[in-house]
Amino acid sequence: MSDFTGKHFAILGAGRSGLGAARLARLHGAEVTVVDEGEPAKIKAALEKQHAEGFRTLSGQAARDLVVKPGDFDLVITSPGFDAGWPLPKKFTDAGIPLTGEMEFAFNLTDLPLVGITGTNGKSTCTELIAHLFNACGKKSVPCGNHGMSLSEVVASGVSYDVLSLEISSFQLETIQNYRAKASLWLNFAADHLDRYPDMASYYAAKARIFENVTASDVAIVRAGETVDTGAAQRLTFSAYGAEADWTYEAGRIHAGPENITFEVNSTLRGRHNMENVMAAMMACRVHGLSLDEMQGALAGYEAPAHRCELVRELHGREYINDSKATNLHALEACIGAMESPIVLIVGGKDKQLDYTPLRDSLKGQVRAMVCIGEIARSLKATFEDLVPCQTAADMAEAVQLATDLSRAGDSIILSPGTSSFDMYTGYAQRGEAFRTAVQSLS
């Protein structure tokens, strides 16, 4: 066990990751100061948690005015939201103080086995699913990292897990040095976070670091067609959109190529993109010893996360699916492209000045009709009414009824707005609940 007695660590960020890192550092003997430039009134809840556990904090102007001299601290640990090049972290590195990320700090203080999951979309669903499969099959697990508990929280808790399901963002991967996992998942890659990175290549390079330290005894599980370099690891691929992969999906069935086994998917998850999450999760669990038979039974007991292609109800031969969390065009396009049945789409919400015309190609042959809601209802109708029947609705109850009237048996009626909800709701969750209520009211 590492002993940091006599060491003084700075923790950047007073939130959940910072609190976990502070706990873990103190557990190993270090003195800790938590630094957060947020105004005390705005981060009051986080500061109260730090103070309740006896941690010294600097916030607001005091944090911004902090002068760091060589020798003041032995290590600075950053929460994932911090860029090492920002002024606050640079105060420490310019003074010669080594910097590490919260996840890397925790990784170096545990020997718990883990699965690492990265990708632009689908990480949280896959992370939750992996933990569910392990737990349902008798191996204790927890979803953590960029989703749920921070890795530092898990390690500091002292709870013994058989395998951790670790979601990893590009921000967390920026600061790794030793991190590696027996099974590493690369789900997909698409444009995102260009407010953080100067270009797509930089974002891609950060995510690709998940494979930086892998060895020949490790396994890289990668969506077919992705060109990411997986280093020395054994590479396995999956795809729900083609046959050129080790694991494939078609018409409700998964084929596990290396074992030449085909089985029917029994799950509340909907869409080809979610079938890719299922395949990736099962492949990772196979690396850690779970059998296909036991995982198939466990999969049936998994409940899809709320508001993410969530099956709400089947009625009169129609599926009603809540994808309220689709708050951008990429998520909406992914939802449309993932479905295997014709769609009646409920779309719209807050006007974010987005150009929806790239969506036109996605609609062809897949979307039977659209119901448009929110601030952008009229502009969406004008954009797409030459392609598919379009109507506007004043509220969610009317939208669901109109979509039902426009649908046929065998269709999927999907709320996948493609924008945020703040014109009508407090957030995507309230919007999704409104959809659920309207669907349950149908007879």
CSV table of N, CA, C and O in Angstrom, one decimal, residues 180-262:
chain,number,residue,atom,x,y,z
A,180,ARG,N,-4.2,0.7,-17.9
A,180,ARG,CA,-4.5,-0.3,-18.9
A,180,ARG,C,-5.6,-1.2,-18.4
A,180,ARG,O,-5.8,-1.2,-17.2
A,181,ALA,N,-6.3,-1.9,-19.2
A,181,ALA,CA,-7.3,-2.8,-18.8
A,181,ALA,C,-7.2,-4.1,-19.6
A,181,ALA,O,-6.7,-4.1,-20.8
A,182,LYS,N,-7.6,-5.2,-19.0
A,182,LYS,CA,-7.6,-6.5,-19.7
A,182,LYS,C,-8.5,-6.5,-20.9
A,182,LYS,O,-8.2,-7.1,-22.0
A,183,ALA,N,-9.7,-5.8,-20.8
A,183,ALA,CA,-10.6,-5.6,-22.0
A,183,ALA,C,-10.8,-4.1,-22.1
A,183,ALA,O,-11.3,-3.5,-21.2
A,184,SER,N,-10.6,-3.6,-23.3
A,184,SER,CA,-10.8,-2.2,-23.6
A,184,SER,C,-11.7,-2.1,-24.8
A,184,SER,O,-11.6,-2.7,-25.8
A,185,LEU,N,-12.8,-1.2,-24.7
A,185,LEU,CA,-13.8,-1.1,-25.7
A,185,LEU,C,-13.8,0.2,-26.4
A,185,LEU,O,-13.7,1.3,-25.7
A,186,TRP,N,-13.8,0.2,-27.7
A,186,TRP,CA,-13.9,1.4,-28.5
A,186,TRP,C,-15.2,1.3,-29.3
A,186,TRP,O,-15.4,0.5,-30.2
A,187,LEU,N,-16.3,2.0,-28.8
A,187,LEU,CA,-17.6,1.8,-29.3
A,187,LEU,C,-17.8,2.5,-30.7
A,187,LEU,O,-18.5,2.0,-31.6
A,188,ASN,N,-17.3,3.8,-30.8
A,188,ASN,CA,-17.5,4.5,-32.0
A,188,ASN,C,-16.7,5.9,-31.9
A,188,ASN,O,-16.2,6.2,-30.8
A,189,PHE,N,-16.7,6.6,-32.9
A,189,PHE,CA,-16.1,7.9,-32.9
A,189,PHE,C,-16.9,8.9,-33.8
A,189,PHE,O,-17.2,8.6,-35.0
A,190,ALA,N,-17.2,10.1,-33.3
A,190,ALA,CA,-17.9,11.1,-34.1
A,190,ALA,C,-17.5,12.5,-33.5
A,190,ALA,O,-16.9,12.6,-32.4
A,191,ALA,N,-17.8,13.5,-34.3
A,191,ALA,CA,-17.4,14.9,-33.9
A,191,ALA,C,-18.0,15.2,-32.6
A,191,ALA,O,-19.2,15.0,-32.4
A,192,ASP,N,-17.3,15.8,-31.7
A,192,ASP,CA,-17.7,16.2,-30.4
A,192,ASP,C,-16.6,17.0,-29.7
A,192,ASP,O,-15.4,16.9,-30.0
A,193,HIS,N,-17.0,17.7,-28.6
A,193,HIS,CA,-16.0,18.4,-27.7
A,193,HIS,C,-15.0,19.3,-28.4
A,193,HIS,O,-13.9,19.5,-28.0
A,194,LEU,N,-15.4,19.9,-29.6
A,194,LEU,CA,-14.5,20.8,-30.2
A,194,LEU,C,-14.4,22.1,-29.5
A,194,LEU,O,-13.7,23.0,-29.9
A,195,ASP,N,-15.2,22.3,-28.4
A,195,ASP,CA,-14.9,23.4,-27.5
A,195,ASP,C,-13.7,23.2,-26.6
A,195,ASP,O,-13.2,24.1,-26.0
A,196,ARG,N,-13.3,21.9,-26.5
A,196,ARG,CA,-12.1,21.5,-25.7
A,196,ARG,C,-10.9,21.3,-26.5
A,196,ARG,O,-9.8,21.7,-26.1
A,197,TYR,N,-11.1,20.7,-27.7
A,197,TYR,CA,-9.9,20.4,-28.6
A,197,TYR,C,-9.8,21.3,-29.8
A,197,TYR,O,-10.8,21.7,-30.3
A,198,PRO,N,-8.6,21.5,-30.2
A,198,PRO,CA,-8.4,22.4,-31.4
A,198,PRO,C,-8.9,21.9,-32.7
A,198,PRO,O,-9.3,22.6,-33.6
A,199,ASP,N,-9.0,20.5,-32.8
A,199,ASP,CA,-9.4,19.9,-34.0
A,199,ASP,C,-9.8,18.4,-33.7
A,199,ASP,O,-9.6,17.9,-32.6
A,200,MET,N,-10.4,17.8,-34.7
A,200,MET,CA,-10.9,16.4,-34.5
A,200,MET,C,-9.7,15.5,-34.3
A,200,MET,O,-9.9,14.5,-33.5
A,201,ALA,N,-8.6,15.7,-34.9
A,201,ALA,CA,-7.4,14.8,-34.7
A,201,ALA,C,-7.0,14.8,-33.2
A,201,ALA,O,-6.6,13.8,-32.7
A,202,SER,N,-7.1,15.9,-32.6
A,202,SER,CA,-6.7,16.0,-31.2
A,202,SER,C,-7.6,15.2,-30.3
A,202,SER,O,-7.2,14.5,-29.3
A,203,TYR,N,-8.9,15.4,-30.6
A,203,TYR,CA,-9.9,14.6,-29.8
A,203,TYR,C,-9.7,13.1,-30.0
A,203,TYR,O,-9.8,12.3,-29.1
A,204,TYR,N,-9.5,12.7,-31.3
A,204,TYR,CA,-9.3,11.3,-31.6
A,204,TYR,C,-8.1,10.8,-30.9
A,204,TYR,O,-8.1,9.7,-30.3
A,205,ALA,N,-7.0,11.5,-30.9
A,205,ALA,CA,-5.8,11.1,-30.3
A,205,ALA,C,-5.9,10.9,-28.8
A,205,ALA,O,-5.4,9.9,-28.2
A,206,ALA,N,-6.7,11.8,-28.2
A,206,ALA,CA,-7.0,11.6,-26.7
A,206,ALA,C,-7.7,10.3,-26.4
A,206,ALA,O,-7.3,9.6,-25.5
A,207,LYS,N,-8.8,10.0,-27.2
A,207,LYS,CA,-9.6,8.8,-27.0
A,207,LYS,C,-8.7,7.6,-27.3
A,207,LYS,O,-8.9,6.6,-26.5
A,208,ALA,N,-7.9,7.6,-28.3
A,208,ALA,CA,-7.1,6.5,-28.7
A,208,ALA,C,-6.1,6.0,-27.6
A,208,ALA,O,-5.5,4.9,-27.7
A,209,ARG,N,-5.8,6.9,-26.6
A,209,ARG,CA,-4.9,6.6,-25.6
A,209,ARG,C,-5.4,5.4,-24.7
A,209,ARG,O,-4.6,4.8,-24.0
A,210,ILE,N,-6.6,5.0,-24.8
A,210,ILE,CA,-7.1,3.9,-24.1
A,210,ILE,C,-6.3,2.6,-24.4
A,210,ILE,O,-6.2,1.7,-23.6
A,211,PHE,N,-5.7,2.6,-25.6
A,211,PHE,CA,-4.9,1.4,-26.0
A,211,PHE,C,-3.4,1.6,-25.8
A,211,PHE,O,-2.6,0.8,-26.2
A,212,GLU,N,-3.0,2.7,-25.2
A,212,GLU,CA,-1.6,3.1,-25.2
A,212,GLU,C,-0.7,2.1,-24.5
A,212,GLU,O,0.4,1.8,-24.9
A,213,ASN,N,-1.2,1.5,-23.4
A,213,ASN,CA,-0.4,0.6,-22.6
A,213,ASN,C,-0.8,-0.9,-22.6
A,213,ASN,O,-0.3,-1.7,-21.8
A,214,VAL,N,-1.7,-1.2,-23.6
A,214,VAL,CA,-2.1,-2.6,-23.6
A,214,VAL,C,-1.0,-3.6,-24.0
A,214,VAL,O,0.0,-3.2,-24.6
A,215,THR,N,-1.1,-4.8,-23.6
A,215,THR,CA,-0.1,-5.9,-23.9
A,215,THR,C,-0.8,-7.0,-24.7
A,215,THR,O,-2.0,-6.9,-25.0
A,216,ALA,N,0.0,-7.9,-25.1
A,216,ALA,CA,-0.5,-9.0,-25.9
A,216,ALA,C,-1.5,-9.9,-25.2
A,216,ALA,O,-2.3,-10.7,-25.8
A,217,SER,N,-1.5,-9.8,-23.9
A,217,SER,CA,-2.5,-10.6,-23.0
A,217,SER,C,-3.8,-9.8,-22.9
A,217,SER,O,-4.8,-10.4,-22.3
A,218,ASP,N,-3.9,-8.6,-23.4
A,218,ASP,CA,-5.2,-7.8,-23.3
A,218,ASP,C,-6.0,-8.0,-24.6
A,218,ASP,O,-5.5,-8.4,-25.6
A,219,VAL,N,-7.2,-7.5,-24.5
A,219,VAL,CA,-8.2,-7.6,-25.7
A,219,VAL,C,-8.7,-6.3,-26.0
A,219,VAL,O,-9.2,-5.6,-25.1
A,220,ALA,N,-8.7,-5.9,-27.3
A,220,ALA,CA,-9.3,-4.6,-27.7
A,220,ALA,C,-10.6,-5.0,-28.5
A,220,ALA,O,-10.5,-5.8,-29.4
A,221,ILE,N,-11.7,-4.5,-28.0
A,221,ILE,CA,-13.0,-4.7,-28.7
A,221,ILE,C,-13.4,-3.5,-29.4
A,221,ILE,O,-13.7,-2.5,-28.7
A,222,VAL,N,-13.5,-3.5,-30.7
A,222,VAL,CA,-13.6,-2.3,-31.5
A,222,VAL,C,-14.8,-2.5,-32.5
A,222,VAL,O,-14.9,-3.6,-33.1
A,223,ARG,N,-15.5,-1.5,-32.7
A,223,ARG,CA,-16.6,-1.5,-33.8
A,223,ARG,C,-15.9,-1.7,-35.1
A,223,ARG,O,-15.0,-1.0,-35.5
A,224,ALA,N,-16.5,-2.6,-35.9
A,224,ALA,CA,-15.9,-2.8,-37.2
A,224,ALA,C,-15.9,-1.6,-38.1
A,224,ALA,O,-16.8,-0.8,-38.1
A,225,GLY,N,-14.8,-1.4,-38.8
A,225,GLY,CA,-14.6,-0.2,-39.6
A,225,GLY,C,-13.9,0.9,-39.0
A,225,GLY,O,-13.4,1.8,-39.7
A,226,GLU,N,-13.7,0.9,-37.7
A,226,GLU,CA,-12.9,1.9,-37.0
A,226,GLU,C,-11.4,1.6,-37.2
A,226,GLU,O,-11.0,0.5,-37.1
A,227,THR,N,-10.7,2.7,-37.5
A,227,THR,CA,-9.3,2.5,-37.9
A,227,THR,C,-8.3,2.7,-36.7
A,227,THR,O,-7.1,2.7,-36.9
A,228,VAL,N,-8.8,2.8,-35.5
A,228,VAL,CA,-8.0,3.1,-34.3
A,228,VAL,C,-6.9,2.1,-34.1
A,228,VAL,O,-7.2,0.9,-34.3
A,229,ASP,N,-5.7,2.5,-33.8
A,229,ASP,CA,-4.6,1.6,-33.5
A,229,ASP,C,-4.8,1.0,-32.1
A,229,ASP,O,-4.8,1.7,-31.1
A,230,THR,N,-4.9,-0.3,-32.1
A,230,THR,CA,-5.1,-1.0,-30.8
A,230,THR,C,-3.8,-1.7,-30.2
A,230,THR,O,-3.9,-2.5,-29.3
A,231,GLY,N,-2.7,-1.3,-30.8
A,231,GLY,CA,-1.4,-1.7,-30.2
A,231,GLY,C,-1.2,-3.2,-30.2
A,231,GLY,O,-1.6,-3.9,-31.1
A,232,ALA,N,-0.7,-3.7,-29.1
A,232,ALA,CA,-0.3,-5.1,-29.0
A,232,ALA,C,-1.5,-6.0,-28.6
A,232,ALA,O,-1.4,-7.2,-28.7
A,233,ALA,N,-2.6,-5.4,-28.3
A,233,ALA,CA,-3.8,-6.2,-27.8
A,233,ALA,C,-4.4,-7.1,-29.0
A,233,ALA,O,-4.3,-6.7,-30.1
A,234,GLN,N,-5.0,-8.2,-28.6
A,234,GLN,CA,-5.8,-9.0,-29.5
A,234,GLN,C,-7.0,-8.2,-29.9
A,234,GLN,O,-7.7,-7.7,-29.0
A,235,ARG,N,-7.3,-8.0,-31.2
A,235,ARG,CA,-8.4,-7.2,-31.7
A,235,ARG,C,-9.6,-8.0,-32.0
A,235,ARG,O,-9.4,-9.0,-32.9
A,236,LEU,N,-10.7,-7.7,-31.5
A,236,LEU,CA,-12.0,-8.3,-31.8
A,236,LEU,C,-13.0,-7.3,-32.3
A,236,LEU,O,-13.0,-6.2,-31.7
A,237,THR,N,-13.8,-7.6,-33.3
A,237,THR,CA,-14.7,-6.5,-33.8
A,237,THR,C,-16.1,-7.0,-33.7
A,237,THR,O,-16.5,-8.1,-33.6
A,238,PHE,N,-17.0,-5.9,-33.7
A,238,PHE,CA,-18.5,-6.2,-33.7
A,238,PHE,C,-19.1,-5.2,-34.7
A,238,PHE,O,-18.6,-4.1,-34.9
A,239,SER,N,-20.3,-5.6,-35.2
A,239,SER,CA,-21.1,-4.7,-36.1
A,239,SER,C,-22.5,-5.2,-36.2
A,239,SER,O,-22.8,-6.4,-36.3
A,240,ALA,N,-23.4,-4.2,-36.1
A,240,ALA,CA,-24.8,-4.5,-36.3
A,240,ALA,C,-25.2,-4.0,-37.7
A,240,ALA,O,-26.4,-4.0,-38.1
A,241,TYR,N,-24.3,-3.6,-38.5
A,241,TYR,CA,-24.6,-3.0,-39.8
A,241,TYR,C,-23.9,-3.8,-41.0
A,241,TYR,O,-24.0,-3.3,-42.1
A,242,GLY,N,-23.2,-4.9,-40.7
A,242,GLY,CA,-22.5,-5.6,-41.8
A,242,GLY,C,-22.0,-6.9,-41.3
A,242,GLY,O,-22.1,-7.2,-40.1
A,243,ALA,N,-21.6,-7.8,-42.2
A,243,ALA,CA,-21.2,-9.1,-41.8
A,243,ALA,C,-19.7,-9.3,-41.6
A,243,ALA,O,-19.2,-10.3,-41.1
A,244,GLU,N,-18.9,-8.2,-41.8
A,244,GLU,CA,-17.4,-8.3,-41.7
A,244,GLU,C,-17.0,-7.9,-40.3
A,244,GLU,O,-16.4,-6.9,-40.0
A,245,ALA,N,-17.3,-8.8,-39.3
A,245,ALA,CA,-16.9,-8.6,-37.9
A,245,ALA,C,-16.9,-10.0,-37.2
A,245,ALA,O,-17.5,-10.9,-37.7
A,246,ASP,N,-16.2,-10.0,-36.1
A,246,ASP,CA,-16.2,-11.2,-35.3
A,246,ASP,C,-17.6,-11.5,-34.7
A,246,ASP,O,-18.0,-12.7,-34.6
A,247,TRP,N,-18.3,-10.5,-34.2
A,247,TRP,CA,-19.6,-10.6,-33.7
A,247,TRP,C,-20.5,-9.8,-34.6
A,247,TRP,O,-20.2,-8.6,-34.9
A,248,THR,N,-21.7,-10.3,-35.1
A,248,THR,CA,-22.6,-9.6,-35.9
A,248,THR,C,-24.0,-9.7,-35.4
A,248,THR,O,-24.3,-10.6,-34.6
A,249,TYR,N,-24.9,-8.8,-35.9
A,249,TYR,CA,-26.3,-8.8,-35.6
A,249,TYR,C,-27.1,-8.7,-36.8
A,249,TYR,O,-26.8,-7.9,-37.7
A,250,GLU,N,-28.2,-9.4,-36.9
A,250,GLU,CA,-29.2,-9.3,-38.0
A,250,GLU,C,-30.5,-9.9,-37.6
A,250,GLU,O,-30.6,-11.0,-37.0
A,251,ALA,N,-31.6,-9.1,-37.8
A,251,ALA,CA,-32.9,-9.5,-37.6
A,251,ALA,C,-33.2,-10.2,-36.2
A,251,ALA,O,-33.7,-11.3,-36.1
A,252,GLY,N,-32.7,-9.5,-35.2
A,252,GLY,CA,-33.0,-10.0,-33.8
A,252,GLY,C,-32.1,-11.0,-33.3
A,252,GLY,O,-32.3,-11.6,-32.2
A,253,ARG,N,-31.0,-11.4,-34.0
A,253,ARG,CA,-30.1,-12.5,-33.6
A,253,ARG,C,-28.7,-12.0,-33.7
A,253,ARG,O,-28.3,-11.3,-34.6
A,254,ILE,N,-27.9,-12.4,-32.7
A,254,ILE,CA,-26.5,-12.2,-32.7
A,254,ILE,C,-25.7,-13.4,-33.0
A,254,ILE,O,-26.1,-14.5,-32.6
A,255,HIS,N,-24.7,-13.2,-33.8
A,255,HIS,CA,-23.8,-14.4,-34.2
A,255,HIS,C,-22.4,-14.1,-33.6
A,255,HIS,O,-21.7,-13.1,-33.9
A,256,ALA,N,-22.0,-14.9,-32.6
A,256,ALA,CA,-20.7,-14.8,-32.0
A,256,ALA,C,-19.7,-15.7,-32.9
A,256,ALA,O,-19.6,-16.9,-32.7
A,257,GLY,N,-19.1,-15.1,-33.8
A,257,GLY,CA,-18.3,-15.8,-34.8
A,257,GLY,C,-17.2,-16.7,-34.2
A,257,GLY,O,-17.1,-17.9,-34.6
A,258,PRO,N,-16.4,-16.2,-33.3
A,258,PRO,CA,-15.3,-17.1,-32.8
A,258,PRO,C,-15.8,-18.4,-32.2
A,258,PRO,O,-15.0,-19.4,-32.2
A,259,GLU,N,-17.0,-18.4,-31.7
A,259,GLU,CA,-17.6,-19.6,-31.1
A,259,GLU,C,-18.6,-20.2,-32.0
A,259,GLU,O,-19.2,-21.3,-31.6
A,260,ASN,N,-18.9,-19.6,-33.1
A,260,ASN,CA,-19.9,-20.1,-34.1
A,260,ASN,C,-21.2,-20.4,-33.4
A,260,ASN,O,-21.8,-21.4,-33.7
A,261,ILE,N,-21.7,-19.4,-32.6
A,261,ILE,CA,-22.9,-19.6,-31.9
A,261,ILE,C,-23.8,-18.4,-32.3
A,261,ILE,O,-23.4,-17.3,-32.3
A,262,THR,N,-25.1,-18.7,-32.6
A,262,THR,CA,-26.1,-17.7,-32.9
A,262,THR,C,-27.2,-17.8,-31.9
A,262,THR,O,-27.7,-18.9,-31.6
